[in-house]
Amino acid sequence: MINRLWILLCLLLTHYEVISQWLPGQNGDTLLAARYVKDINVKSERLDQKLDKYTGKVLKKVQKQESDLRKKLEKQDSVTAAIVFGNTEWQFKQLQQRLRNTRSIKHYIPAFDTINTFIKFMQENPQLAATTKESVKLKETLAKVNGLGSRLEKAEEVKKFLKERRQYLNDQLQNPGFAKQLKKLNKQAYYYGEQLNEYKSLLKDHTKAERKVIGLLSKTKLFQNFMRKNSMLASLFRLPADANDPINAASLEGLQTRDQVNRLIQQQVGTNGQAQLQQNMQDAQSQLQQLKNRESQFGNNSSDADPDNYREPEGFKPNQEKTKSFLKRLEYGMNVQTQKPSNLFPVTSDVGVSIGYKLNDKSIIGIGASYKIGWGKGWKEINITSQGVGLRSFIDWKLKGCFWLTGGYEQNYKTAFNNINELRDINTWQQSGLIGLCKVVSLRTKVFKKTKLQLLWDFLSYQQLPRTQPVLFRIGYSLRK
């Protein structure tokens, strides 16, 4: 009787622990939870639509590419074409049938598991919702989350299908004349898998509200026990119970503790033997890390380790930027350039900002603007003035290692001005054509990602009156997003 009362008291205290943290109007955490549910709702719907649209687009392309491949083979050997592509239509119909029958997600995705379990937890604990209206929204959100899970599982089926078709056609068509068409199929299969990984990674991009909500819940026993029993990970593996939980403590009976294991090792191998064992374990971990580092050099560095990923695609070198969204391919930067005073100009500093778009791993194009600040003739004559502005365009192409070839075209207004209206005279703007080398040095700071040291030659400077400086040295910084 006493044990039952003790268990009931522990449950009530645990339940009170969560409710006390989520009471409406007490600290605003309930509103954060509602906002988190809304963010999940929008995110799930958006990813579901994107993945559905992209999958349909890829399958249409693959069908057309196989149709073109079949027509080309029929011109050479109609019998072989009938054998190789005889069941193509049936294969695609079978895929559509499997996609219609796919409902639940089988591939484990940690971010999706957290979202799905959170929504279920909120549903089973309606007292944590601020209003009844928000409780109703939980059902709608759970439906969208389940729909996204089903869509992700269908995408895995499509990825598997594309991989099998790719391998089948590569095995059947060994003629070099089909290399171009097979290369297109290889690209579709590879980039579909990479795009699927990119969509999965979007689930891990948590907002500030999401991080706070999950952080608060993860500290409570009620949510921890719910995750342990109801998460997808719990269904895949039998997670150990909490030793401090009187309900689940019995399930730990008979299991050895860490201290017991250490004492057993000391009894069997002694103190010296234990030290040698620890040294061997450290050596093994070091060798394992070296293997991981070597694998990352040749792999695709995907955020989700997946044995089905195409680590070494055949026939082409993959563009790692292709599957990223437009915003993720942008690179923001700034640079500074200072010039000595002359008879006509004071000491000036050009402060520029830029935004670049990554075409691929080796090339970036972009635009920018600059503002020329005048400091006066020297320390004794400091006078801050507006000495000009500039509009820039550039392209960077990677040569080798940290060295890049860079070029650009600029329009610069190099006359002191007092108001914007003075800049409207196009004839007073000067052209600059730049080409040079750039060395990129990585940085480990919160603001800057890397430093760019640029040595540039302005081949249009000789046409300017007055003559401008032909050789420029700029120091630039790429900003972290």
Tab-separated table of C-alpha atoms in Angstrom:
chain	number	residue	atom	x	y	z
A	1	MET	CA	0.000	0.000	0.000
A	2	ILE	CA	2.843	2.383	0.938
A	3	ASN	CA	4.666	1.608	-2.341
A	4	ARG	CA	1.546	2.418	-4.370
A	5	LEU	CA	1.068	5.724	-2.553
A	6	TRP	CA	4.714	6.566	-3.145
A	7	ILE	CA	4.386	5.840	-6.882
A	8	LEU	CA	1.206	7.954	-7.096
A	9	LEU	CA	2.937	10.833	-5.276
A	10	CYS	CA	5.883	10.684	-7.688
A	11	LEU	CA	3.531	10.792	-10.664
A	12	LEU	CA	1.669	13.808	-9.262
A	13	LEU	CA	4.917	15.662	-8.548
A	14	THR	CA	6.220	14.937	-12.038
A	15	HIS	CA	2.943	16.056	-13.567
A	16	TYR	CA	2.997	19.242	-11.497
A	17	GLU	CA	6.572	19.910	-12.609
A	18	VAL	CA	5.478	20.250	-16.233
A	19	ILE	CA	2.249	22.127	-15.581
A	20	SER	CA	3.983	24.648	-13.315
A	21	GLN	CA	6.366	25.524	-16.141
A	22	TRP	CA	3.615	25.915	-18.743
A	23	LEU	CA	0.801	27.781	-16.943
A	24	PRO	CA	-0.621	30.504	-19.225
A	25	GLY	CA	0.360	34.019	-18.252
A	26	GLN	CA	3.010	32.837	-15.819
A	27	ASN	CA	6.154	33.038	-17.977
A	28	GLY	CA	4.962	32.958	-21.581
A	29	ASP	CA	6.216	29.421	-22.260
A	30	THR	CA	2.742	28.277	-23.285
A	31	LEU	CA	2.686	30.935	-25.978
A	32	LEU	CA	6.063	29.664	-27.161
A	33	ALA	CA	4.617	26.165	-27.406
A	34	ALA	CA	1.714	27.489	-29.486
A	35	ARG	CA	4.170	29.300	-31.736
A	36	TYR	CA	6.231	26.129	-32.067
A	37	VAL	CA	3.132	24.181	-33.124
A	38	LYS	CA	2.382	26.862	-35.720
A	39	ASP	CA	5.958	26.721	-37.049
A	40	ILE	CA	5.748	22.933	-37.326
A	41	ASN	CA	2.438	23.244	-39.151
A	42	VAL	CA	3.869	25.639	-41.741
A	43	LYS	CA	7.171	23.784	-42.092
A	44	SER	CA	5.529	20.378	-42.584
A	45	GLU	CA	3.131	21.663	-45.212
A	46	ARG	CA	5.858	23.529	-47.101
A	47	LEU	CA	8.274	20.572	-47.151
A	48	ASP	CA	5.487	18.187	-48.151
A	49	GLN	CA	4.586	20.343	-51.154
A	50	LYS	CA	8.206	20.873	-52.194
A	51	LEU	CA	9.059	17.183	-51.974
A	52	ASP	CA	5.914	16.156	-53.854
A	53	LYS	CA	6.591	18.649	-56.652
A	54	TYR	CA	10.263	17.747	-56.918
A	55	THR	CA	9.597	13.984	-56.949
A	56	GLY	CA	7.036	14.311	-59.737
A	57	LYS	CA	9.421	16.483	-61.747
A	58	VAL	CA	12.308	14.011	-61.398
A	59	LEU	CA	10.221	10.964	-62.333
A	60	LYS	CA	8.983	12.725	-65.500
A	61	LYS	CA	12.558	13.573	-66.456
A	62	VAL	CA	13.744	10.012	-65.862
A	63	GLN	CA	10.896	8.567	-67.942
A	64	LYS	CA	11.718	10.944	-70.795
A	65	GLN	CA	15.430	10.151	-70.596
A	66	GLU	CA	14.758	6.415	-70.689
A	67	SER	CA	12.386	6.948	-73.626
A	68	ASP	CA	15.104	8.830	-75.531
A	69	LEU	CA	17.583	6.106	-74.648
A	70	ARG	CA	15.221	3.443	-75.949
A	71	LYS	CA	14.663	5.268	-79.249
A	72	LYS	CA	18.404	5.551	-79.768
A	73	LEU	CA	18.906	1.839	-79.018
A	74	GLU	CA	16.044	0.830	-81.339
A	75	LYS	CA	17.849	2.459	-84.254
A	76	GLN	CA	20.834	0.191	-83.609
A	77	ASP	CA	19.209	-3.016	-82.366
A	78	SER	CA	15.424	-3.231	-81.962
A	79	VAL	CA	15.568	-6.716	-80.428
A	80	THR	CA	17.935	-5.630	-77.654
A	81	ALA	CA	15.846	-2.509	-77.080
A	82	ALA	CA	12.732	-4.642	-76.583
A	83	ILE	CA	14.580	-6.836	-74.072
A	84	VAL	CA	16.150	-3.999	-72.095
A	85	PHE	CA	13.126	-1.672	-72.013
A	86	GLY	CA	10.338	-4.240	-72.379
A	87	ASN	CA	9.102	-3.894	-68.802
A	88	THR	CA	9.903	-0.218	-68.228
A	89	GLU	CA	6.272	0.894	-68.179
A	90	TRP	CA	5.413	-1.938	-65.772
A	91	GLN	CA	8.312	-0.924	-63.492
A	92	PHE	CA	7.015	2.642	-63.195
A	93	LYS	CA	3.462	1.408	-62.566
A	94	GLN	CA	4.756	-0.838	-59.788
A	95	LEU	CA	6.521	2.163	-58.260
A	96	GLN	CA	3.294	4.195	-58.307
A	97	GLN	CA	1.495	1.301	-56.629
A	98	ARG	CA	4.107	1.120	-53.873
A	99	LEU	CA	3.870	4.866	-53.355
A	100	ARG	CA	0.084	4.662	-52.943
A	101	ASN	CA	0.481	1.918	-50.326
A	102	THR	CA	3.172	3.759	-48.360
A	103	ARG	CA	1.785	5.263	-45.156
A	104	SER	CA	4.160	5.102	-42.196
A	105	ILE	CA	7.792	6.184	-42.071
A	106	LYS	CA	10.381	3.435	-41.618
A	107	HIS	CA	13.664	5.314	-42.062
A	108	TYR	CA	14.685	6.967	-38.812
A	109	ILE	CA	15.119	10.772	-38.968
A	110	PRO	CA	16.021	12.276	-35.541
A	111	ALA	CA	14.543	15.748	-36.207
A	112	PHE	CA	11.281	14.266	-37.505
A	113	ASP	CA	11.080	11.914	-34.527
A	114	THR	CA	11.383	14.864	-32.114
A	115	ILE	CA	8.683	16.876	-33.900
A	116	ASN	CA	6.288	13.952	-34.164
A	117	THR	CA	6.730	12.935	-30.520
A	118	PHE	CA	6.290	16.545	-29.335
A	119	ILE	CA	2.929	16.889	-31.103
A	120	LYS	CA	1.721	13.580	-29.686
A	121	PHE	CA	2.860	14.640	-26.217
A	122	MET	CA	0.916	17.908	-26.453
A	123	GLN	CA	-2.156	16.007	-27.599
A	124	GLU	CA	-2.048	13.623	-24.665
A	125	ASN	CA	-1.528	16.543	-22.269
A	126	PRO	CA	-4.189	19.092	-23.337
A	127	GLN	CA	-3.711	21.054	-20.114
A	128	LEU	CA	-0.417	22.324	-21.569
A	129	ALA	CA	-2.200	24.111	-24.413
A	130	ALA	CA	-3.212	27.699	-23.735
A	131	THR	CA	-6.674	27.455	-25.298
A	132	THR	CA	-9.086	24.904	-26.689
A	133	LYS	CA	-8.505	26.380	-30.127
A	134	GLU	CA	-4.830	25.466	-29.906
A	135	SER	CA	-5.749	21.933	-28.863
A	136	VAL	CA	-7.752	21.621	-32.080
A	137	LYS	CA	-4.765	22.869	-34.082
A	138	LEU	CA	-2.713	20.002	-32.668
A	139	LYS	CA	-4.838	17.515	-34.614
A	140	GLU	CA	-4.342	19.459	-37.825
A	141	THR	CA	-0.595	19.730	-37.209
A	142	LEU	CA	-0.259	16.038	-36.362
A	143	ALA	CA	-2.035	15.172	-39.613
A	144	LYS	CA	0.406	17.335	-41.579
A	145	VAL	CA	3.394	15.876	-39.748
A	146	ASN	CA	2.186	12.348	-40.510
A	147	GLY	CA	1.649	13.403	-44.120
A	148	LEU	CA	5.213	14.669	-44.295
A	149	GLY	CA	6.452	11.409	-42.795
A	150	SER	CA	4.580	9.466	-45.459
A	151	ARG	CA	6.016	11.742	-48.151
A	152	LEU	CA	9.561	11.214	-46.866
A	153	GLU	CA	9.064	7.460	-46.926
A	154	LYS	CA	7.750	7.659	-50.489
A	155	ALA	CA	10.817	9.681	-51.425
A	156	GLU	CA	13.002	6.912	-50.012
A	157	GLU	CA	11.150	4.452	-52.258
A	158	VAL	CA	11.759	6.693	-55.259
A	159	LYS	CA	15.445	7.040	-54.368
A	160	LYS	CA	15.775	3.273	-54.155
A	161	PHE	CA	13.950	2.865	-57.471
A	162	LEU	CA	16.191	5.392	-59.244
A	163	LYS	CA	19.276	3.683	-57.878
A	164	GLU	CA	18.088	0.297	-59.135
A	165	ARG	CA	17.176	1.664	-62.599
A	166	ARG	CA	20.502	3.447	-62.805
A	167	GLN	CA	22.422	0.283	-61.970
A	168	TYR	CA	20.294	-1.860	-64.310
A	169	LEU	CA	20.781	0.371	-67.350
A	170	ASN	CA	24.508	0.806	-66.664
A	171	ASP	CA	24.856	-2.987	-66.617
A	172	GLN	CA	22.790	-3.506	-69.786
A	173	LEU	CA	24.232	-0.707	-71.923
A	174	GLN	CA	27.999	-0.988	-72.069
A	175	ASN	CA	28.282	0.714	-75.466
A	176	PRO	CA	30.261	3.992	-75.202
A	177	GLY	CA	27.686	5.602	-77.482
A	178	PHE	CA	25.193	5.690	-74.592
A	179	ALA	CA	27.581	7.362	-72.126
A	180	LYS	CA	25.946	10.791	-72.458
A	181	GLN	CA	22.421	9.494	-71.764
A	182	LEU	CA	23.586	7.291	-68.899
A	183	LYS	CA	25.383	10.268	-67.397
A	184	LYS	CA	22.074	12.168	-67.269
A	185	LEU	CA	20.407	9.264	-65.466
A	186	ASN	CA	23.295	9.069	-63.020
A	187	LYS	CA	22.905	12.772	-62.297
A	188	GLN	CA	19.162	12.488	-61.688
A	189	ALA	CA	19.639	9.576	-59.283
A	190	TYR	CA	22.479	11.264	-57.412
A	191	TYR	CA	20.907	14.713	-57.090
A	192	TYR	CA	17.575	13.280	-56.022
A	193	GLY	CA	19.257	11.591	-53.057
A	194	GLU	CA	21.145	14.781	-52.221
A	195	GLN	CA	18.005	16.915	-52.479
A	196	LEU	CA	16.181	14.510	-50.162
A	197	ASN	CA	18.988	14.906	-47.613
A	198	GLU	CA	18.716	18.690	-47.964
A	199	TYR	CA	14.985	18.581	-47.208
A	200	LYS	CA	15.667	16.400	-44.162
A	201	SER	CA	18.224	18.914	-42.927
A	202	LEU	CA	15.566	21.660	-43.042
A	203	LEU	CA	13.759	19.827	-40.229
A	204	LYS	CA	16.783	20.527	-38.019
A	205	ASP	CA	16.737	24.292	-38.637
A	206	HIS	CA	15.019	25.261	-35.390
A	207	THR	CA	13.870	28.775	-34.575
A	208	LYS	CA	14.576	30.375	-31.200
A	209	ALA	CA	11.076	29.445	-29.977
A	210	GLU	CA	11.527	25.827	-31.048
A	211	ARG	CA	14.867	25.478	-29.262
A	212	LYS	CA	13.472	26.956	-26.053
A	213	VAL	CA	10.348	24.775	-26.063
A	214	ILE	CA	12.278	21.561	-26.651
A	215	GLY	CA	14.900	22.640	-24.107
A	216	LEU	CA	12.270	23.192	-21.410
A	217	LEU	CA	10.418	19.980	-22.137
A	218	SER	CA	13.545	17.846	-22.275
A	219	LYS	CA	14.244	18.754	-18.632
A	220	THR	CA	10.941	17.335	-17.398
A	221	LYS	CA	10.480	13.715	-16.371
A	222	LEU	CA	7.045	13.544	-17.970
A	223	PHE	CA	8.380	14.363	-21.442
A	224	GLN	CA	11.471	12.191	-20.972
A	225	ASN	CA	9.329	9.186	-20.101
A	226	PHE	CA	6.992	9.944	-23.008
A	227	MET	CA	9.934	10.086	-25.444
A	228	ARG	CA	11.308	6.863	-24.008
A	229	LYS	CA	8.056	5.026	-24.630
A	230	ASN	CA	6.552	6.692	-27.706
A	231	SER	CA	9.361	7.939	-29.928
A	232	MET	CA	10.320	6.135	-33.105
A	233	LEU	CA	13.751	5.472	-31.611
A	234	ALA	CA	12.093	3.653	-28.729
A	235	SER	CA	10.311	1.376	-31.181
A	236	LEU	CA	13.587	0.574	-32.949
A	237	PHE	CA	15.633	-0.013	-29.799
A	238	ARG	CA	14.659	-0.926	-26.262
A	239	LEU	CA	15.784	2.195	-24.433
A	240	PRO	CA	16.805	1.783	-20.798
A	241	ALA	CA	14.429	3.051	-18.153
A	242	ASP	CA	15.231	5.848	-15.725
A	243	ALA	CA	16.861	4.399	-12.623
A	244	ASN	CA	15.307	7.144	-10.467
A	245	ASP	CA	11.796	6.360	-11.681
A	246	PRO	CA	10.155	3.956	-9.177
A	247	ILE	CA	7.832	2.627	-11.877
A	248	ASN	CA	10.599	1.541	-14.244
A	249	ALA	CA	13.321	0.783	-11.695
A	250	ALA	CA	12.393	-2.896	-11.729
A	251	SER	CA	13.382	-3.166	-15.383
A	252	LEU	CA	17.009	-2.372	-14.432
A	253	GLU	CA	17.317	-5.254	-12.007
A	254	GLY	CA	20.145	-7.607	-12.907
A	255	LEU	CA	21.957	-5.049	-15.111
A	256	GLN	CA	25.557	-4.268	-14.155
A	257	THR	CA	26.484	-0.708	-13.263
A	258	ARG	CA	29.567	1.072	-14.580
A	259	ASP	CA	31.365	0.719	-11.230
A	260	GLN	CA	30.664	-3.006	-11.171
A	261	VAL	CA	32.118	-3.398	-14.669
A	262	ASN	CA	35.251	-1.418	-13.695
A	263	ARG	CA	35.767	-3.550	-10.566
A	264	LEU	CA	35.369	-6.714	-12.642
A	265	ILE	CA	38.033	-5.494	-15.100
A	266	GLN	CA	40.427	-4.736	-12.239
A	267	GLN	CA	39.933	-8.211	-10.806
A	268	GLN	CA	40.576	-9.883	-14.160
A	269	VAL	CA	43.478	-7.851	-15.576
A	270	GLY	CA	44.776	-5.853	-12.605
A	271	THR	CA	45.669	-2.159	-12.467
A	272	ASN	CA	48.428	-2.364	-15.092
A	273	GLY	CA	46.239	-4.430	-17.352
A	274	GLN	CA	43.426	-1.893	-17.042
A	275	ALA	CA	45.786	0.950	-18.012
A	276	GLN	CA	46.933	-1.055	-21.036
A	277	LEU	CA	43.301	-1.749	-21.960
A	278	GLN	CA	42.444	1.948	-21.786
A	279	GLN	CA	45.485	2.772	-23.952
A	280	ASN	CA	44.377	0.201	-26.538
A	281	MET	CA	40.875	1.695	-26.529
A	282	GLN	CA	42.298	5.182	-27.116
A	283	ASP	CA	44.446	3.898	-29.989
A	284	ALA	CA	41.426	2.192	-31.526
A	285	GLN	CA	39.353	5.377	-31.233
A	286	SER	CA	42.176	7.382	-32.818
A	287	GLN	CA	42.396	4.991	-35.776
A	288	LEU	CA	38.611	5.038	-36.158
A	289	GLN	CA	38.643	8.857	-36.262
A	290	GLN	CA	41.353	8.767	-38.938
A	291	LEU	CA	39.185	6.460	-41.041
A	292	LYS	CA	36.220	8.829	-40.608
A	293	ASN	CA	38.362	11.786	-41.684
A	294	ARG	CA	39.562	9.930	-44.769
A	295	GLU	CA	35.994	8.956	-45.603
A	296	SER	CA	34.816	12.564	-45.297
A	297	GLN	CA	37.438	13.614	-47.860
A	298	PHE	CA	35.968	11.297	-50.480
A	299	GLY	CA	32.340	11.218	-49.358
A	300	ASN	CA	29.646	13.773	-49.954
A	301	ASN	CA	29.759	15.148	-46.376
A	302	SER	CA	26.015	14.720	-46.086
A	303	SER	CA	24.425	15.625	-42.785
A	304	ASP	CA	22.521	12.374	-42.712
A	305	ALA	CA	24.673	9.276	-42.914
A	306	ASP	CA	22.944	6.955	-45.333
A	307	PRO	CA	24.464	3.797	-46.832
A	308	ASP	CA	22.328	4.283	-49.938
A	309	ASN	CA	23.930	7.637	-50.794
A	310	TYR	CA	25.977	7.701	-53.984
A	311	ARG	CA	29.377	8.623	-52.557
A	312	GLU	CA	31.229	8.306	-55.862
A	313	PRO	CA	28.817	9.039	-58.730
A	314	GLU	CA	29.907	7.655	-62.067
A	315	GLY	CA	30.632	9.811	-65.073
A	316	PHE	CA	30.549	13.284	-63.500
A	317	LYS	CA	31.745	15.369	-60.616
A	318	PRO	CA	28.790	16.457	-58.458
A	319	ASN	CA	28.020	20.076	-57.697
A	320	GLN	CA	27.462	20.232	-53.932
A	321	GLU	CA	25.646	23.586	-54.257
A	322	LYS	CA	23.022	22.341	-56.722
A	323	THR	CA	20.583	20.933	-54.162
A	324	LYS	CA	20.830	23.873	-51.740
A	325	SER	CA	18.168	26.566	-51.612
A	326	PHE	CA	18.806	30.008	-53.137
A	327	LEU	CA	19.439	31.662	-49.768
A	328	LYS	CA	21.915	28.996	-48.683
A	329	ARG	CA	23.968	29.588	-51.818
A	330	LEU	CA	24.451	33.272	-51.019
A	331	GLU	CA	27.705	34.525	-49.504
A	332	TYR	CA	27.853	37.936	-47.825
A	333	GLY	CA	31.066	39.895	-47.536
A	334	MET	CA	32.758	43.196	-46.925
A	335	ASN	CA	36.166	44.619	-47.844
A	336	VAL	CA	38.377	47.597	-47.041
A	337	GLN	CA	40.925	49.394	-49.226
A	338	THR	CA	42.985	52.426	-48.152
A	339	GLN	CA	44.880	54.792	-50.463
A	340	LYS	CA	47.598	57.342	-49.652
A	341	PRO	CA	46.972	61.060	-50.149
A	342	SER	CA	47.958	62.842	-53.354
A	343	ASN	CA	47.883	66.363	-54.652
A	344	LEU	CA	44.238	65.958	-55.586
A	345	PHE	CA	42.887	63.471	-53.057
A	346	PRO	CA	43.151	63.085	-49.266
A	347	VAL	CA	43.714	59.811	-47.442
A	348	THR	CA	40.743	57.657	-48.440
A	349	SER	CA	39.278	54.322	-47.447
A	350	ASP	CA	36.890	52.336	-49.625
A	351	VAL	CA	34.461	50.298	-47.532
A	352	GLY	CA	32.539	47.847	-49.679
A	353	VAL	CA	29.809	45.292	-49.138
A	354	SER	CA	28.995	42.433	-51.479
A	355	ILE	CA	26.685	39.502	-51.988
A	356	GLY	CA	27.788	36.495	-54.024
A	357	TYR	CA	25.943	33.529	-55.470
A	358	LYS	CA	27.722	30.155	-55.549
A	359	LEU	CA	27.312	28.617	-58.995
A	360	ASN	CA	29.213	25.527	-57.875
A	361	ASP	CA	32.093	24.534	-55.612
A	362	LYS	CA	34.621	26.505	-57.674
A	363	SER	CA	32.882	29.650	-58.908
A	364	ILE	CA	31.012	32.594	-57.394
A	365	ILE	CA	29.402	35.582	-59.090
A	366	GLY	CA	28.113	38.632	-57.288
A	367	ILE	CA	27.464	42.350	-56.997
A	368	GLY	CA	28.381	44.976	-54.446
A	369	ALA	CA	28.664	48.635	-53.556
A	370	SER	CA	31.318	50.798	-51.935
A	371	TYR	CA	31.589	54.108	-50.145
A	372	LYS	CA	34.780	56.187	-50.228
A	373	ILE	CA	35.546	57.986	-46.960
A	374	GLY	CA	38.011	60.852	-46.894
A	375	TRP	CA	40.134	61.329	-43.771
A	376	GLY	CA	42.069	64.500	-44.660
A	377	LYS	CA	45.768	65.072	-45.491
A	378	GLY	CA	47.230	63.609	-42.318
A	379	TRP	CA	46.987	63.326	-38.535
A	380	LYS	CA	47.119	67.092	-38.165
A	381	GLU	CA	44.428	67.710	-40.780
A	382	ILE	CA	41.737	65.105	-40.069
A	383	ASN	CA	38.559	65.913	-41.967
A	384	ILE	CA	35.942	63.224	-42.658
A	385	THR	CA	34.281	63.741	-46.052
A	386	SER	CA	32.347	61.799	-48.690
A	387	GLN	CA	34.843	61.243	-51.494
A	388	GLY	CA	32.808	58.922	-53.698
A	389	VAL	CA	30.747	55.790	-54.146
A	390	GLY	CA	30.982	52.748	-56.364
A	391	LEU	CA	28.950	49.920	-57.892
A	392	ARG	CA	30.660	46.575	-58.359
A	393	SER	CA	30.282	43.199	-60.030
A	394	PHE	CA	32.682	40.286	-59.679
A	395	ILE	CA	33.369	36.663	-60.457
A	396	ASP	CA	35.695	34.345	-58.518
A	397	TRP	CA	37.036	31.063	-59.845
A	398	LYS	CA	39.017	28.645	-57.701
A	399	LEU	CA	42.465	27.743	-58.991
A	400	LYS	CA	43.924	25.393	-56.380
A	401	GLY	CA	43.813	25.129	-52.623
A	402	CYS	CA	43.188	28.559	-51.109
A	403	PHE	CA	44.020	30.541	-54.272
A	404	TRP	CA	41.319	32.018	-56.501
A	405	LEU	CA	41.326	33.929	-59.787
A	406	THR	CA	39.123	36.985	-59.455
A	407	GLY	CA	37.846	39.621	-61.855
A	408	GLY	CA	35.259	42.350	-61.942
A	409	TYR	CA	33.800	45.453	-63.505
A	410	GLU	CA	33.127	48.605	-61.478
A	411	GLN	CA	31.642	52.051	-61.905
A	412	ASN	CA	33.086	54.592	-59.467
A	413	TYR	CA	32.181	58.163	-58.633
A	414	LYS	CA	35.509	59.540	-57.385
A	415	THR	CA	34.560	63.132	-56.668
A	416	ALA	CA	33.684	64.612	-53.310
A	417	PHE	CA	29.951	65.218	-52.954
A	418	ASN	CA	27.569	66.723	-50.419
A	419	ASN	CA	24.222	65.257	-51.504
A	420	ILE	CA	22.821	62.369	-53.535
A	421	ASN	CA	21.677	64.550	-56.446
A	422	GLU	CA	25.296	65.133	-57.457
A	423	LEU	CA	25.642	61.415	-58.297
A	424	ARG	CA	23.125	61.552	-61.135
A	425	ASP	CA	25.635	62.869	-63.679
A	426	ILE	CA	26.656	59.655	-65.445
A	427	ASN	CA	29.579	61.314	-67.271
A	428	THR	CA	31.447	61.829	-64.001
A	429	TRP	CA	31.547	58.108	-63.219
A	430	GLN	CA	34.750	56.175	-64.029
A	431	GLN	CA	35.075	52.593	-65.199
A	432	SER	CA	37.372	49.991	-63.669
A	433	GLY	CA	38.222	46.585	-65.088
A	434	LEU	CA	39.857	44.367	-62.502
A	435	ILE	CA	41.682	41.060	-62.675
A	436	GLY	CA	43.933	39.441	-60.105
A	437	LEU	CA	44.548	36.786	-57.505
A	438	CYS	CA	42.842	36.155	-54.199
A	439	LYS	CA	43.989	34.096	-51.243
A	440	VAL	CA	41.302	32.823	-48.856
A	441	VAL	CA	42.175	32.176	-45.205
A	442	SER	CA	39.607	30.474	-42.981
A	443	LEU	CA	38.678	32.102	-39.668
A	444	ARG	CA	37.097	30.711	-36.512
A	445	THR	CA	35.115	33.670	-35.277
A	446	LYS	CA	31.408	34.222	-34.687
A	447	VAL	CA	31.207	37.104	-37.178
A	448	PHE	CA	33.664	36.299	-39.968
A	449	LYS	CA	33.964	33.015	-41.832
A	450	LYS	CA	37.092	33.700	-43.863
A	451	THR	CA	39.495	36.462	-44.935
A	452	LYS	CA	40.162	37.356	-48.563
A	453	LEU	CA	43.465	38.974	-49.544
A	454	GLN	CA	43.079	40.411	-53.050
A	455	LEU	CA	45.799	41.772	-55.346
A	456	LEU	CA	44.114	43.380	-58.377
A	457	TRP	CA	45.185	45.107	-61.594
A	458	ASP	CA	42.883	47.795	-62.990
A	459	PHE	CA	43.589	47.574	-66.731
A	460	LEU	CA	41.209	50.484	-67.441
A	461	SER	CA	43.007	52.863	-65.092
A	462	TYR	CA	45.301	54.160	-67.852
A	463	GLN	CA	42.301	55.653	-69.662
A	464	GLN	CA	41.178	57.739	-66.676
A	465	LEU	CA	41.802	61.435	-66.210
A	466	PRO	CA	43.178	62.026	-63.706
A	467	ARG	CA	45.102	58.738	-63.749
A	468	THR	CA	43.984	56.358	-61.016
A	469	GLN	CA	46.061	53.763	-59.204
A	470	PRO	CA	46.485	50.648	-61.435
A	471	VAL	CA	47.338	48.151	-58.671
A	472	LEU	CA	44.892	47.652	-55.828
A	473	PHE	CA	45.173	45.644	-52.620
A	474	ARG	CA	41.989	44.800	-50.755
A	475	ILE	CA	41.265	42.911	-47.585
A	476	GLY	CA	37.836	41.299	-47.530
A	477	TYR	CA	35.834	39.236	-45.065
A	478	SER	CA	33.079	36.705	-45.627
A	479	LEU	CA	30.351	36.980	-43.015
A	480	ARG	CA	28.816	33.999	-41.255
A	481	LYS	CA	25.086	33.528	-41.851
